[in-house]
PDB file of C-alpha atoms in Angstrom:
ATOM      1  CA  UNK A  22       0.000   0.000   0.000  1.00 44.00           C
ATOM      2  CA  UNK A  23       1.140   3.346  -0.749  1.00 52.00           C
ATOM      3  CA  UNK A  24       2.167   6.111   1.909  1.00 58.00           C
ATOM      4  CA  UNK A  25      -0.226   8.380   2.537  1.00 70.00           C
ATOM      5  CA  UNK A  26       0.695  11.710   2.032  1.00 85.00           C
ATOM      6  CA  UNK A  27       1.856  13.706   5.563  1.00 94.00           C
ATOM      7  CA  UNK A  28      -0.233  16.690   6.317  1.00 97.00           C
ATOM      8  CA  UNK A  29       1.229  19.754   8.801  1.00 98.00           C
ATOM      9  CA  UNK A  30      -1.416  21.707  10.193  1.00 98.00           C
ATOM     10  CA  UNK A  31      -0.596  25.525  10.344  1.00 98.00           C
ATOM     11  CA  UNK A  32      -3.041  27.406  13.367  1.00 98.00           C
ATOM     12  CA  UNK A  33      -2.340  31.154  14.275  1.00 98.00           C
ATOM     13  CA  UNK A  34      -4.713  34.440  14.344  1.00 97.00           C
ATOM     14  CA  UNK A  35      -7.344  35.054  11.827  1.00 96.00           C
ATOM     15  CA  UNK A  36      -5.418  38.646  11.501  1.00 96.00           C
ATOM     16  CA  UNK A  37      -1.561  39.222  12.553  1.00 96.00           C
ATOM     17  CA  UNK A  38       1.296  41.877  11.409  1.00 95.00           C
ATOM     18  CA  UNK A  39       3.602  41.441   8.818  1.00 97.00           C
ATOM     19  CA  UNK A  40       6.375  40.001  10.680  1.00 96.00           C
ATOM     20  CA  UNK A  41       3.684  36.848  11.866  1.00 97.00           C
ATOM     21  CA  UNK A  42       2.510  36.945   8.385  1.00 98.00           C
ATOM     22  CA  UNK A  43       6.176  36.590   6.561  1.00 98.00           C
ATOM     23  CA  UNK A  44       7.223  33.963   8.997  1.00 98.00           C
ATOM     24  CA  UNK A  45       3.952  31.668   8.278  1.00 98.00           C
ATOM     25  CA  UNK A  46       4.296  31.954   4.583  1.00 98.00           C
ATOM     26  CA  UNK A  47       7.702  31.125   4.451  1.00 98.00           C
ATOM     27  CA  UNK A  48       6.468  27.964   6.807  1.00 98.00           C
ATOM     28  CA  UNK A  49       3.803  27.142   4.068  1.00 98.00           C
ATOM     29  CA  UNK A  50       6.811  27.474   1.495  1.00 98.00           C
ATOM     30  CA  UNK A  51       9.039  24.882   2.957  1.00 98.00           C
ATOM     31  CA  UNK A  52       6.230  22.467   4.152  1.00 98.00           C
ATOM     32  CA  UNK A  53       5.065  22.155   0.252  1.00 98.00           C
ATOM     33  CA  UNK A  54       8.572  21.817  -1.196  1.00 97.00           C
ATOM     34  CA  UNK A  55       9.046  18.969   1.102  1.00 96.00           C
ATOM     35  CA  UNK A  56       5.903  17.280  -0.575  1.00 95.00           C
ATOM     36  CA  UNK A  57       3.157  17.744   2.688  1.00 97.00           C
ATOM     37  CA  UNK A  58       0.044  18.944   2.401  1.00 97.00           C
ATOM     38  CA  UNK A  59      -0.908  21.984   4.631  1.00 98.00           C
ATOM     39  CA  UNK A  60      -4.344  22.338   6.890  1.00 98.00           C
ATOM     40  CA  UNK A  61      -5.423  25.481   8.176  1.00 98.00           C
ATOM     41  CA  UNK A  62      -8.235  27.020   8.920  1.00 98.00           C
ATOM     42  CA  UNK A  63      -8.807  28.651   5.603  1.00 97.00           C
ATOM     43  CA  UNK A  64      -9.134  32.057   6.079  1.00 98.00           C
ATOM     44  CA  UNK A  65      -7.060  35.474   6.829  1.00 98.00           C
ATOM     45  CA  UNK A  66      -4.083  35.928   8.645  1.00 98.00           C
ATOM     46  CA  UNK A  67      -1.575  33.354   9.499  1.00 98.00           C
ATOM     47  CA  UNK A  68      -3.334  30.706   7.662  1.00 98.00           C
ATOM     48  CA  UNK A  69      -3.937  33.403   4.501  1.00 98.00           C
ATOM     49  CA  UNK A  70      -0.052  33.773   4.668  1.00 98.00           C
ATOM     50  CA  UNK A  71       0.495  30.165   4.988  1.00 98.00           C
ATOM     51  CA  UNK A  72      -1.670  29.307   2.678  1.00 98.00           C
ATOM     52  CA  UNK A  73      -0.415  31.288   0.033  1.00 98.00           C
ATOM     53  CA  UNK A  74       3.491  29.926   0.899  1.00 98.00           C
ATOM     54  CA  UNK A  75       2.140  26.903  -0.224  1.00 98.00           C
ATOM     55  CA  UNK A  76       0.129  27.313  -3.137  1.00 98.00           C
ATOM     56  CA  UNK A  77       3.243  29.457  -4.956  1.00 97.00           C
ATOM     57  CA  UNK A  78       5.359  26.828  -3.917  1.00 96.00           C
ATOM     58  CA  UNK A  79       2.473  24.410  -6.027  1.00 97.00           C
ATOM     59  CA  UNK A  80       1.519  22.831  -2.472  1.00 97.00           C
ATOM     60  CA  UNK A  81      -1.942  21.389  -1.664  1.00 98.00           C
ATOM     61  CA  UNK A  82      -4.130  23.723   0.974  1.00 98.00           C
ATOM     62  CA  UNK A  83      -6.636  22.565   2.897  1.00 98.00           C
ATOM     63  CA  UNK A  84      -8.926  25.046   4.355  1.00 98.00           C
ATOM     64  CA  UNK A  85     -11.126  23.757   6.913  1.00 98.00           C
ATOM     65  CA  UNK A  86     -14.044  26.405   7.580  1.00 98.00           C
ATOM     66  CA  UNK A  87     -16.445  27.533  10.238  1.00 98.00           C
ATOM     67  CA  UNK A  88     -18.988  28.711   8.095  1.00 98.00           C
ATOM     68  CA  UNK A  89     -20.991  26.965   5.645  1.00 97.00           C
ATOM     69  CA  UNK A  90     -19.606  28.776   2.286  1.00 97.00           C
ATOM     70  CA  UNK A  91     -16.448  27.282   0.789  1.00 97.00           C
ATOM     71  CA  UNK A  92     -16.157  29.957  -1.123  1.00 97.00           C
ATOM     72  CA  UNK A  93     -15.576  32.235   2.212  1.00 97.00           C
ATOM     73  CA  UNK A  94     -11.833  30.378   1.927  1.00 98.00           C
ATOM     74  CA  UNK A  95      -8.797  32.440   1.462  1.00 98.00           C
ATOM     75  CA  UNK A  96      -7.399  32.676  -2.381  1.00 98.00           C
ATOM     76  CA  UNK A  97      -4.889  30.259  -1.919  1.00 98.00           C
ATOM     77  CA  UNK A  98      -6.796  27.274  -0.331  1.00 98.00           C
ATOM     78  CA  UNK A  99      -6.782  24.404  -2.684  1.00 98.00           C
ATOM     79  CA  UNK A 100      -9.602  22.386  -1.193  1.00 98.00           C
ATOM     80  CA  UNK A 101     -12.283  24.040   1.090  1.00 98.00           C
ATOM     81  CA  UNK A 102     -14.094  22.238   3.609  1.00 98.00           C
ATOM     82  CA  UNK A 103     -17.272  24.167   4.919  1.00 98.00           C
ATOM     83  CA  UNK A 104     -17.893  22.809   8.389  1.00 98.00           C
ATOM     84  CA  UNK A 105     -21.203  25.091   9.538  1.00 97.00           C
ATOM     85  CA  UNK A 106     -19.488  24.197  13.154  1.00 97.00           C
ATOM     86  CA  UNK A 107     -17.858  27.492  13.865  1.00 96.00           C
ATOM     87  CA  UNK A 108     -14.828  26.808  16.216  1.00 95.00           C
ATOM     88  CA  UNK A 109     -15.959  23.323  16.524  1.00 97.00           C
ATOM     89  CA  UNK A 110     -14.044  22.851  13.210  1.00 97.00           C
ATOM     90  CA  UNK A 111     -10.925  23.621  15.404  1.00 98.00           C
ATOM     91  CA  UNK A 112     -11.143  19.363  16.529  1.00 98.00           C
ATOM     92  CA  UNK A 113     -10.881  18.607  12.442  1.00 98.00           C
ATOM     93  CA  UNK A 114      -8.019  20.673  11.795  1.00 98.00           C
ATOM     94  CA  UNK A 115      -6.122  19.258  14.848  1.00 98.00           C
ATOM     95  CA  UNK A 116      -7.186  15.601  13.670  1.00 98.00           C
ATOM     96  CA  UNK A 117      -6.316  15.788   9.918  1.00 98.00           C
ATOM     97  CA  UNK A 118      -2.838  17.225  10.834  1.00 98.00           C
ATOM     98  CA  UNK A 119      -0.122  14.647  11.634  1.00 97.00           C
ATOM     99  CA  UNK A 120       1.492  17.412  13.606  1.00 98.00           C
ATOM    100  CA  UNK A 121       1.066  21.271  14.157  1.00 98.00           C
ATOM    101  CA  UNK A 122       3.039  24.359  13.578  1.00 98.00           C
ATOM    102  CA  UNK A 123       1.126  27.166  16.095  1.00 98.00           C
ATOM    103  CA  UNK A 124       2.437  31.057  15.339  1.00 98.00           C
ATOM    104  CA  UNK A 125       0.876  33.823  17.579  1.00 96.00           C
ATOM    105  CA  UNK A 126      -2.516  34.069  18.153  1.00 95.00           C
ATOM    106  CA  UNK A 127      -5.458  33.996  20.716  1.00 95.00           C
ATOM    107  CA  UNK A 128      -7.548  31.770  22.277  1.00 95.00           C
ATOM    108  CA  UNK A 129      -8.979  30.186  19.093  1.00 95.00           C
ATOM    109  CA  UNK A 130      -5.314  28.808  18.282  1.00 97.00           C
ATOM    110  CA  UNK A 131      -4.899  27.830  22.084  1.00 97.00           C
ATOM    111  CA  UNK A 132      -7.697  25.615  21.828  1.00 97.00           C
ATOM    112  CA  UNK A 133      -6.344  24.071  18.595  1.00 98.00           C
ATOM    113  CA  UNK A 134      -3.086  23.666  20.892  1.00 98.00           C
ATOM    114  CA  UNK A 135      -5.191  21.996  23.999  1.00 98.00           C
ATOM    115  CA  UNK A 136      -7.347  19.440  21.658  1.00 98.00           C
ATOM    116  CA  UNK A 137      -3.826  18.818  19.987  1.00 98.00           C
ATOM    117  CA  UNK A 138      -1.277  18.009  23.543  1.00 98.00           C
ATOM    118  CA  UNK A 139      -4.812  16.212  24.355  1.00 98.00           C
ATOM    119  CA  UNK A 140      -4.796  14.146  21.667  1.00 97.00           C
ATOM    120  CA  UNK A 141      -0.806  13.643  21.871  1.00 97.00           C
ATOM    121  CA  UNK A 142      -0.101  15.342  18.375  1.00 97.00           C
ATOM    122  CA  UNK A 143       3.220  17.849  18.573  1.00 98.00           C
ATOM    123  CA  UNK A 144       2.765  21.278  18.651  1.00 98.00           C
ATOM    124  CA  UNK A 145       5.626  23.535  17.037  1.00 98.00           C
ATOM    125  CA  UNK A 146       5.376  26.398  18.609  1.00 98.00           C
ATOM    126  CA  UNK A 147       7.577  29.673  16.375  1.00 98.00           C
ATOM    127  CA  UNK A 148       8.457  31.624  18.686  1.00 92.00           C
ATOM    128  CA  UNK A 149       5.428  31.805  20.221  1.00 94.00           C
ATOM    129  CA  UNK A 150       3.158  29.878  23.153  1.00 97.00           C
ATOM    130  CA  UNK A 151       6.691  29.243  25.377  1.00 96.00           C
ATOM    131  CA  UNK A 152       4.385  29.036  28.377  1.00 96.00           C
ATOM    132  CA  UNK A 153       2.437  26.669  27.663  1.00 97.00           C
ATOM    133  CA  UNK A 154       3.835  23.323  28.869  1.00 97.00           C
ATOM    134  CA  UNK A 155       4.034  20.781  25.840  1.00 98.00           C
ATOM    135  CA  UNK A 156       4.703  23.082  23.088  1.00 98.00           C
ATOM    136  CA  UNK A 157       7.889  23.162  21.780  1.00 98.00           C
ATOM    137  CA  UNK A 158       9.285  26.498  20.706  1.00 98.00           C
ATOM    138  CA  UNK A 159      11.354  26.732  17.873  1.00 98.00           C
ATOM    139  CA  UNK A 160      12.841  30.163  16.846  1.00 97.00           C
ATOM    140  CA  UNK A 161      12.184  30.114  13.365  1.00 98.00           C
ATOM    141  CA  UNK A 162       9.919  28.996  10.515  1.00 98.00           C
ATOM    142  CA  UNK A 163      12.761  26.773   9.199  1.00 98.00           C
ATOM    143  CA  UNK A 164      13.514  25.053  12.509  1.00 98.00           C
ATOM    144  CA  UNK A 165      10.022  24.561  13.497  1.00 98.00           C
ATOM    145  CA  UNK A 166       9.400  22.383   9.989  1.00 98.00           C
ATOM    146  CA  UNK A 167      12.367  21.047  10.391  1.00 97.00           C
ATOM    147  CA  UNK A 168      11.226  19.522  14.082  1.00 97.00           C
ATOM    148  CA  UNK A 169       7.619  18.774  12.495  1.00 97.00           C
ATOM    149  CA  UNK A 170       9.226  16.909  10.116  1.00 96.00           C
ATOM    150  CA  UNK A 171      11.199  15.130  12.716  1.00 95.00           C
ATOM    151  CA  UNK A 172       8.521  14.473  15.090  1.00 92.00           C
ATOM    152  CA  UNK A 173       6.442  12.210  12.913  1.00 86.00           C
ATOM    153  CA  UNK A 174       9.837  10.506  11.460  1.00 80.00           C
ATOM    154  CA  UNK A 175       9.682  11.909   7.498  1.00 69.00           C
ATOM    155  CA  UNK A 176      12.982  13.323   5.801  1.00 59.00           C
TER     156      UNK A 176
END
């Protein structure tokens, strides 16, 4: 049987500046050249920014929406998935992903963080959510895919 393809979830704020924004598209970048398939949840902000990393990099984006129009997505989600389960949807992002980057954000992303350490999925934390015990902080986009990576045992 063939491997299934590895997906890294990508959770952060739903608006950030452009620092936030630059670091989580040049996450998206490196998680599609490496051939993995990005979840997020589809719309502005860190997942806008990663999103569009990974679609100009020709990765596959999967948006995963509270609302029940897919076409409320950002521009650079490949696949939409309109939940109608407002933050509920936070549970399928954390369960698609094989393991999570987390950039800043508020307590949307910290309960994608919780349901994750719950579930025992790793949470990549760049340079962001140090005090929250079971993250692990890496300073950089490039380190913290380079962990993900690592975590689940994938070149």
């Amino acid at each position: 049987m063939p491997e299934k393809q590895l997906i890294i979830g990508i959770i952060g704020g739903g608006s950030c500046g452009p620092e936030a924004a630059a670091m989580a598209q040049r996450a998206g970048e490196l998680i599609a050249r490496r051939g993995a398939a990005l979840v997020c949840g589809g719309l502005g902000g860190v997942m806008e920014a990663a999103s569009r990393g990974a679609s100009m990099t020709g990765g596959v984006v999967i948006g995963v929406l509270p609302g029940d129009d897919a076409r409320a997505c950002n521009p650079h989600v490949t696949y939409p998935v309109a939940t109608g389960m407002g933050h509920a949807r936070n549970v399928i992002i954390v369960r698609t992903a094989h393991v999570l980057i987390a950039f800043e954000g508020e307590s949307g992303t910290l309960s994608e963080i919780a349901i994750a350490l719950k579930l025992g999925k790793p949470v990549i934390g760049v340079d962001a959510w140090r005090t929250v015990k079971g993250v692990i902080v890496r300073s950089t986009p490039e380190e913290a895919v380079e962990e993900a990576f690592g975590r689940i045992g994938r070149p």
